[in-house]
Coordinates of N, CA and C in Angstrom, one line a residue:
X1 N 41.1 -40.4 -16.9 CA 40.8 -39.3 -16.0 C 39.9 -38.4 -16.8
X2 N 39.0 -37.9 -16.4 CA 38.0 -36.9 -16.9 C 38.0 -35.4 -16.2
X3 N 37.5 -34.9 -17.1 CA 37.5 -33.4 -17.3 C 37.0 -32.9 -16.0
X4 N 36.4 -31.9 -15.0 CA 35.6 -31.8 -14.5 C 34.7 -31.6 -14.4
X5 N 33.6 -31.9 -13.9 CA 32.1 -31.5 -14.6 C 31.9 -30.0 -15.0
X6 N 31.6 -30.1 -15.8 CA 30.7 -28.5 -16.6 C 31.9 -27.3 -16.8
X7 N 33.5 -28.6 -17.3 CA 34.7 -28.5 -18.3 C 34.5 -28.7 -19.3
X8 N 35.5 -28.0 -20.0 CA 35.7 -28.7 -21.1 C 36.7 -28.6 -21.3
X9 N 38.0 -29.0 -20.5 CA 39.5 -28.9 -20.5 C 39.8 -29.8 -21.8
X10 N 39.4 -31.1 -22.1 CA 39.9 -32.1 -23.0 C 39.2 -31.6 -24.1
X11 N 38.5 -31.2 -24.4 CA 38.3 -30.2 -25.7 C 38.6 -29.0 -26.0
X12 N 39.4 -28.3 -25.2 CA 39.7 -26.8 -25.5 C 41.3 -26.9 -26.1
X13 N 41.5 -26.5 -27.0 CA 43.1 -25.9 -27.5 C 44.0 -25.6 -26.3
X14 N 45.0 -26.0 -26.1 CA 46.2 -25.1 -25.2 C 46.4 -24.5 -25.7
X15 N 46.8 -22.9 -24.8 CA 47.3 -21.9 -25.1 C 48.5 -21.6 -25.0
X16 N 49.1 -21.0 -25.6 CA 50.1 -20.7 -25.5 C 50.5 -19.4 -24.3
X17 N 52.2 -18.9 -24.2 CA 51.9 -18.3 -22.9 C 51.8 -16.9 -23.1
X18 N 52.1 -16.4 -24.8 CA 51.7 -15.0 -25.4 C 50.5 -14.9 -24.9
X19 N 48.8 -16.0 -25.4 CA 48.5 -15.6 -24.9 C 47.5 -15.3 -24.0
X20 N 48.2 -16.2 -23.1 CA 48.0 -16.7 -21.6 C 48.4 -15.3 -21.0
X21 N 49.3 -14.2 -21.6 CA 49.7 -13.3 -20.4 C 48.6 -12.0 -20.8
X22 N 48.2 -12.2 -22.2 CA 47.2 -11.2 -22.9 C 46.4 -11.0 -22.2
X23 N 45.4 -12.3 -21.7 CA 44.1 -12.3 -21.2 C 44.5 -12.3 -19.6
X24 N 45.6 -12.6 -18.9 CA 45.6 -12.9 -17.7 C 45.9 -10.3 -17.8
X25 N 46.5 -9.8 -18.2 CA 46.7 -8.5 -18.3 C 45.6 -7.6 -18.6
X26 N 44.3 -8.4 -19.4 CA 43.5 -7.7 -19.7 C 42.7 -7.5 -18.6
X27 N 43.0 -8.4 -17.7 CA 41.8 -8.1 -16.5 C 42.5 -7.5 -15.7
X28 N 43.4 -6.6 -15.5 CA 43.7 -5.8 -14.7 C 44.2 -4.4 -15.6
X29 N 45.0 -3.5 -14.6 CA 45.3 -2.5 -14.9 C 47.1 -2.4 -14.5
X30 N 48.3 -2.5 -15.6 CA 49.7 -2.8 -15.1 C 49.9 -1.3 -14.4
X31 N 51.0 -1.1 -13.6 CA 51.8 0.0 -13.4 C 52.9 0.4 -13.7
X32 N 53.1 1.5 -14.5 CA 54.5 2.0 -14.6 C 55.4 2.2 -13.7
X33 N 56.6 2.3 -13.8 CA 57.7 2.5 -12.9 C 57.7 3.8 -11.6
X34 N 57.3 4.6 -12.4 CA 57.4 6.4 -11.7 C 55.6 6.1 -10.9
X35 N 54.7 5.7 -11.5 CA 53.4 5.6 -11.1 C 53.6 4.5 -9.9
X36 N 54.3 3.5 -9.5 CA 54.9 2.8 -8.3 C 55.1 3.1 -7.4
X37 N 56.5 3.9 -7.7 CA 57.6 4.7 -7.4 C 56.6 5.7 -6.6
X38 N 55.9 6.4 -7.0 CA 55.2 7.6 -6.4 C 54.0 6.4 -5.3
X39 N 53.6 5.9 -6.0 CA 52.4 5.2 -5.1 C 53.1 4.6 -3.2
X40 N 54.4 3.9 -3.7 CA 54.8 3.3 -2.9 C 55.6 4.5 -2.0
X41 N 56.2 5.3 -2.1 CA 56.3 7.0 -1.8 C 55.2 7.4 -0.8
X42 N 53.9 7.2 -1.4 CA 52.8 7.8 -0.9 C 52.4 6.9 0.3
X43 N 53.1 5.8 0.3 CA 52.4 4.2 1.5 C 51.0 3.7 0.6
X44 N 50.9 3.8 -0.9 CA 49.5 3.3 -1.1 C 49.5 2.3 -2.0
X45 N 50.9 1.7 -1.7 CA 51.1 0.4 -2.6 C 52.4 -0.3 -1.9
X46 N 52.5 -1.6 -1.8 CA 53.6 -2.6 -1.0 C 54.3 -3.0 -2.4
X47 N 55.5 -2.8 -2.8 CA 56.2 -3.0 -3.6 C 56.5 -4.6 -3.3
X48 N 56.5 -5.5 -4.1 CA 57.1 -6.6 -3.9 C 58.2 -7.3 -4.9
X49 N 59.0 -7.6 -4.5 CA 60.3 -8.5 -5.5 C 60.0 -9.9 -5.1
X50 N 59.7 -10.2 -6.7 CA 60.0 -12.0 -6.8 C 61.0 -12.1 -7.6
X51 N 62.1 -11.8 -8.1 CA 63.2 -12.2 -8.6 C 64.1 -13.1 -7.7
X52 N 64.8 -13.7 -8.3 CA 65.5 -15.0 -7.6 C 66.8 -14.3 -6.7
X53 N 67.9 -14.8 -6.1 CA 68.4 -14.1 -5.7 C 69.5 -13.7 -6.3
X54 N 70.1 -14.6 -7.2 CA 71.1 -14.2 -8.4 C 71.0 -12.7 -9.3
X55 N 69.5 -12.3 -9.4 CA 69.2 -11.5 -9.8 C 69.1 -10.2 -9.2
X56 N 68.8 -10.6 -7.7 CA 68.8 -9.6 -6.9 C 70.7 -9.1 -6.3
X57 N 71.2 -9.9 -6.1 CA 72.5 -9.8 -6.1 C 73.5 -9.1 -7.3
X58 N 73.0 -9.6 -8.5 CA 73.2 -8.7 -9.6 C 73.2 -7.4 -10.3
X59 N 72.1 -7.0 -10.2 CA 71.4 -5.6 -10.2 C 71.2 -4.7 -9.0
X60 N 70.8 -5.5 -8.0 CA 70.3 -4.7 -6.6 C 68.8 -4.7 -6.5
X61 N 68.5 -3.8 -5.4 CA 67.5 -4.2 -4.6 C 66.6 -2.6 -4.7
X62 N 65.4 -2.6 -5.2 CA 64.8 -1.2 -4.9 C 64.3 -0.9 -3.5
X63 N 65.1 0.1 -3.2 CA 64.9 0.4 -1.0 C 63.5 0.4 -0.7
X64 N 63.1 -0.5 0.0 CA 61.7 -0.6 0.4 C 60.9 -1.8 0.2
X65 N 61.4 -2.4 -0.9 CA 60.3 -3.0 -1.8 C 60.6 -4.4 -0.7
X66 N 59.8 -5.2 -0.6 CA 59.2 -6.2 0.0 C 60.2 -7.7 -0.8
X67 N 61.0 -8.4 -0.3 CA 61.7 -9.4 -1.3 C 60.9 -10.8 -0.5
X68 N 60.2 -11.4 -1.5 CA 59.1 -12.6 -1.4 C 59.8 -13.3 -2.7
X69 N 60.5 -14.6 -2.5 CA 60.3 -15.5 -3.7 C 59.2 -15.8 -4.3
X70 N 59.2 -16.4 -5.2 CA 58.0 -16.7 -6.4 C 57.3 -17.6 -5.4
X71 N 58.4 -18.6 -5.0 CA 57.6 -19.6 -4.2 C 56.5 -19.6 -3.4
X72 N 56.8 -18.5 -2.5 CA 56.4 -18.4 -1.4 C 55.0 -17.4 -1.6
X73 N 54.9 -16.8 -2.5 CA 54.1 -15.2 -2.6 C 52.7 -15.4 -2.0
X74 N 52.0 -16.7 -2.9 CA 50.6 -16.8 -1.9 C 50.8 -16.7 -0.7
X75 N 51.1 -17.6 -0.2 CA 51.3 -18.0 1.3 C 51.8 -17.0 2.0
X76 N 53.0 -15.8 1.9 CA 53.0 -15.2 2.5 C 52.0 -13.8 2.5
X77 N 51.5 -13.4 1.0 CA 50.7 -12.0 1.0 C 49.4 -12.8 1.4
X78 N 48.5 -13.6 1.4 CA 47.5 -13.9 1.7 C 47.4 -13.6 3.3
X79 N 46.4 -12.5 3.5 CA 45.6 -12.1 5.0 C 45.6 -13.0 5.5
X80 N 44.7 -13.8 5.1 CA 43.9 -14.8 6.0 C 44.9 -16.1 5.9
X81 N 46.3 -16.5 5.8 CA 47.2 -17.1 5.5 C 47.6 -17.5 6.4
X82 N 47.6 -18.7 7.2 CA 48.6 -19.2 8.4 C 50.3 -18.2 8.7
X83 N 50.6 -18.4 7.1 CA 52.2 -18.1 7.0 C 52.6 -16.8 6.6
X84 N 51.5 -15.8 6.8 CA 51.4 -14.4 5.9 C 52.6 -13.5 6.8
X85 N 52.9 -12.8 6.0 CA 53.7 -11.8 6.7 C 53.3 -10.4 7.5
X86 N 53.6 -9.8 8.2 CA 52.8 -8.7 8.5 C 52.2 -7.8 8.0
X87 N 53.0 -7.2 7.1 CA 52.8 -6.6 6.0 C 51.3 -6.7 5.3
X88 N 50.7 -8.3 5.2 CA 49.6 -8.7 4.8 C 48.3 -8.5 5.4
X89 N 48.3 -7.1 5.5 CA 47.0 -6.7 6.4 C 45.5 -6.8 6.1
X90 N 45.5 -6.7 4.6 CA 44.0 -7.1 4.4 C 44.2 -7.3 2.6
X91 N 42.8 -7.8 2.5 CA 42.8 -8.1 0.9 C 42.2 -6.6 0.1
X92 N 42.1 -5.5 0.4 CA 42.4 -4.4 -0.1 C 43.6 -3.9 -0.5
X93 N 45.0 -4.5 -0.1 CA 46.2 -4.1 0.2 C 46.2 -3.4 -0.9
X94 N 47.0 -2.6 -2.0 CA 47.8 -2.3 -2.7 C 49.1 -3.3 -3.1
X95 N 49.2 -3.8 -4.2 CA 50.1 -5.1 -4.5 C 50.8 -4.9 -5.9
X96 N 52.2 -4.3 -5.7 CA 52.9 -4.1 -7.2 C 54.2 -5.2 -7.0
X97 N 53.6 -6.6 -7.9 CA 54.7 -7.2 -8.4 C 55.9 -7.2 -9.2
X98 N 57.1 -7.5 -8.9 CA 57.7 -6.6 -9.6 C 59.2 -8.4 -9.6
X99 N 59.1 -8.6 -11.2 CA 60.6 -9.9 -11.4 C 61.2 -8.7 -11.8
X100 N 61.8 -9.5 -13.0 CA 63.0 -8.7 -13.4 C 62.6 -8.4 -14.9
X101 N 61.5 -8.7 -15.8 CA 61.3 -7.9 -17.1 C 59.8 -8.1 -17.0
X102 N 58.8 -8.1 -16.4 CA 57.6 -7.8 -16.5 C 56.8 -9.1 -16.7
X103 N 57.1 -10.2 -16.8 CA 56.3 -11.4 -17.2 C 56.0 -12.3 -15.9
X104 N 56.4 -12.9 -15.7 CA 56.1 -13.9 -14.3 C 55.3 -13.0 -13.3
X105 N 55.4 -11.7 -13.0 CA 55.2 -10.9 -12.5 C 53.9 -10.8 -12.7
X106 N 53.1 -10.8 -14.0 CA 51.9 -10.7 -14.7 C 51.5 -11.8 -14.0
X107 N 51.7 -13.0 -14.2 CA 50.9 -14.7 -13.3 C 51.4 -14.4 -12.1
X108 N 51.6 -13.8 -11.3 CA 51.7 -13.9 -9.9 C 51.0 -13.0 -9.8
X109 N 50.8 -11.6 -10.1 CA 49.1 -10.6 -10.0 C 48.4 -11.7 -10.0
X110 N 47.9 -12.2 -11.1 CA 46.8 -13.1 -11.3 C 46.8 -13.7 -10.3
X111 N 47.5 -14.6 -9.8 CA 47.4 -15.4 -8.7 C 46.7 -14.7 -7.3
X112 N 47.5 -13.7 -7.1 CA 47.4 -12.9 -5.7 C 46.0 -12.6 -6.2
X113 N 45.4 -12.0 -7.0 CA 43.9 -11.5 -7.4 C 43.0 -12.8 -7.0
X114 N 43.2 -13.8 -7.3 CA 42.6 -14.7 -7.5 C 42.5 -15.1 -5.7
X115 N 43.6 -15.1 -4.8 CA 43.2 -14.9 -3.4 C 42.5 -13.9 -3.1
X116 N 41.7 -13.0 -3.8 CA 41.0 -12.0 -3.4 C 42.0 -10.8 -3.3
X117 N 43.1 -10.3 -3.0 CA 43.7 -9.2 -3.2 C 43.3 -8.7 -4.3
X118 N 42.2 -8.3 -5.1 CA 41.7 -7.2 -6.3 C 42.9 -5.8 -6.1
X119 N 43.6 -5.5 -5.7 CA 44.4 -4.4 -6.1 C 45.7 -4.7 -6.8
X120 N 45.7 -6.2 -6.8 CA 47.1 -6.5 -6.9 C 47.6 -6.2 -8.3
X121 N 48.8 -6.1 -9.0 CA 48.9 -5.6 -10.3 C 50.7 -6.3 -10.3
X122 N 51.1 -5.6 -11.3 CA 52.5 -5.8 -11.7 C 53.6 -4.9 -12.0
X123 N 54.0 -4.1 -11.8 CA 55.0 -3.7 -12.5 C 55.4 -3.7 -14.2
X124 N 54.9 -2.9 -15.0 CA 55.4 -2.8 -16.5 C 57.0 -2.8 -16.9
X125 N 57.6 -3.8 -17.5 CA 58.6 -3.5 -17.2 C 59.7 -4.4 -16.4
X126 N 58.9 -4.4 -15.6 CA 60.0 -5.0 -14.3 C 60.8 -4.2 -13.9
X127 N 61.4 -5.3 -12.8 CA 63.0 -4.3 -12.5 C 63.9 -3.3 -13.4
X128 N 63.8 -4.0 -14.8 CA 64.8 -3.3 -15.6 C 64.0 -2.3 -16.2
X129 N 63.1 -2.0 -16.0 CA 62.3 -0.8 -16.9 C 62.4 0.0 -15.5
X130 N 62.6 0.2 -14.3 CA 62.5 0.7 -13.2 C 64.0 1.1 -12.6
X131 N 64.9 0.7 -13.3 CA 66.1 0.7 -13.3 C 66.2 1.6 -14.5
X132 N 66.0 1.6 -15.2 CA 66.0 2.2 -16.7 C 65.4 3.8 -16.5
X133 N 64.1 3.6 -15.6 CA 63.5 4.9 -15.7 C 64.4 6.0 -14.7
X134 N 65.6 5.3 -13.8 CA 66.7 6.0 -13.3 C 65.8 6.3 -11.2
X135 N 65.1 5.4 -11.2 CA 64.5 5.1 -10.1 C 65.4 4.3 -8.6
X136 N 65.1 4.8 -7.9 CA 66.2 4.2 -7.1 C 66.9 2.9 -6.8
X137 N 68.0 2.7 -6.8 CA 68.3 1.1 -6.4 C 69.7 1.0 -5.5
X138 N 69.7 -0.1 -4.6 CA 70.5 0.4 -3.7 C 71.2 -1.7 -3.8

């Protein structure tokens, strides 16, 4: 099997996922917890939870925030998406990912961006930095 043309996948080093999350972070801008917290307050950001549900059962649920498995996140935030949710109004949206310590969260921005959502971002932190900052959870 070969590369794809005007690749160079079979000559390039694998990266590792330090830093795979470096360069996938450098191209956006993360959000803090209170900077969220206020945006999503304001209606100018859709909070979303990808944490599993053990996790969410565990800790709890921040009131409001949007609960989308990892699985499903393209397919449902994507506009233009057969399977999108309402919520998914346009690829301007405002998009704060949010697992449970800040990493997976970082490749799922990336992803959503990469559908064209450009707003989309992550949560610094995660859940537990948003829990920590004494932010609501129900």
């Amino acid at each position: 099997m070969s590369a794809t043309p005007g690749t160079n996948r079979e000559t390039q080093p694998p990266v590792g996922i330090d830093e795979l999350l470096d360069r996938v972070r450098a191209g956006y801008e993360r959000i803090e917890p209170q900077d969220a917290y206020e945006a999503a307050q304001a209606g100018d950001a859709l909070l979303v939870d990808i944490r599993y549900a053990a996790l969410r059962d565990r800790d709890g649920l921040i009131p409001g925030a949007l609960v989308v498995e990892r699985n499903e996140l393209e397919w449902r935030l994507d506009p233009q998406g057969s399977h999108r949710l309402p919520e998914a109004t346009s690829h301007a949206l405002r998009i704060v990912v949010i697992c449970n310590e800040g990493y997976a969260s970082s490749l799922a921005a990336q992803s959503l961006q990469q559908l064209g959502l450009h707003r989309a971002t992550d949560l610094a932190g995660g859940f537990q930095a948003w829990r920590a900052a004494g932010l609501p959870v129900e």
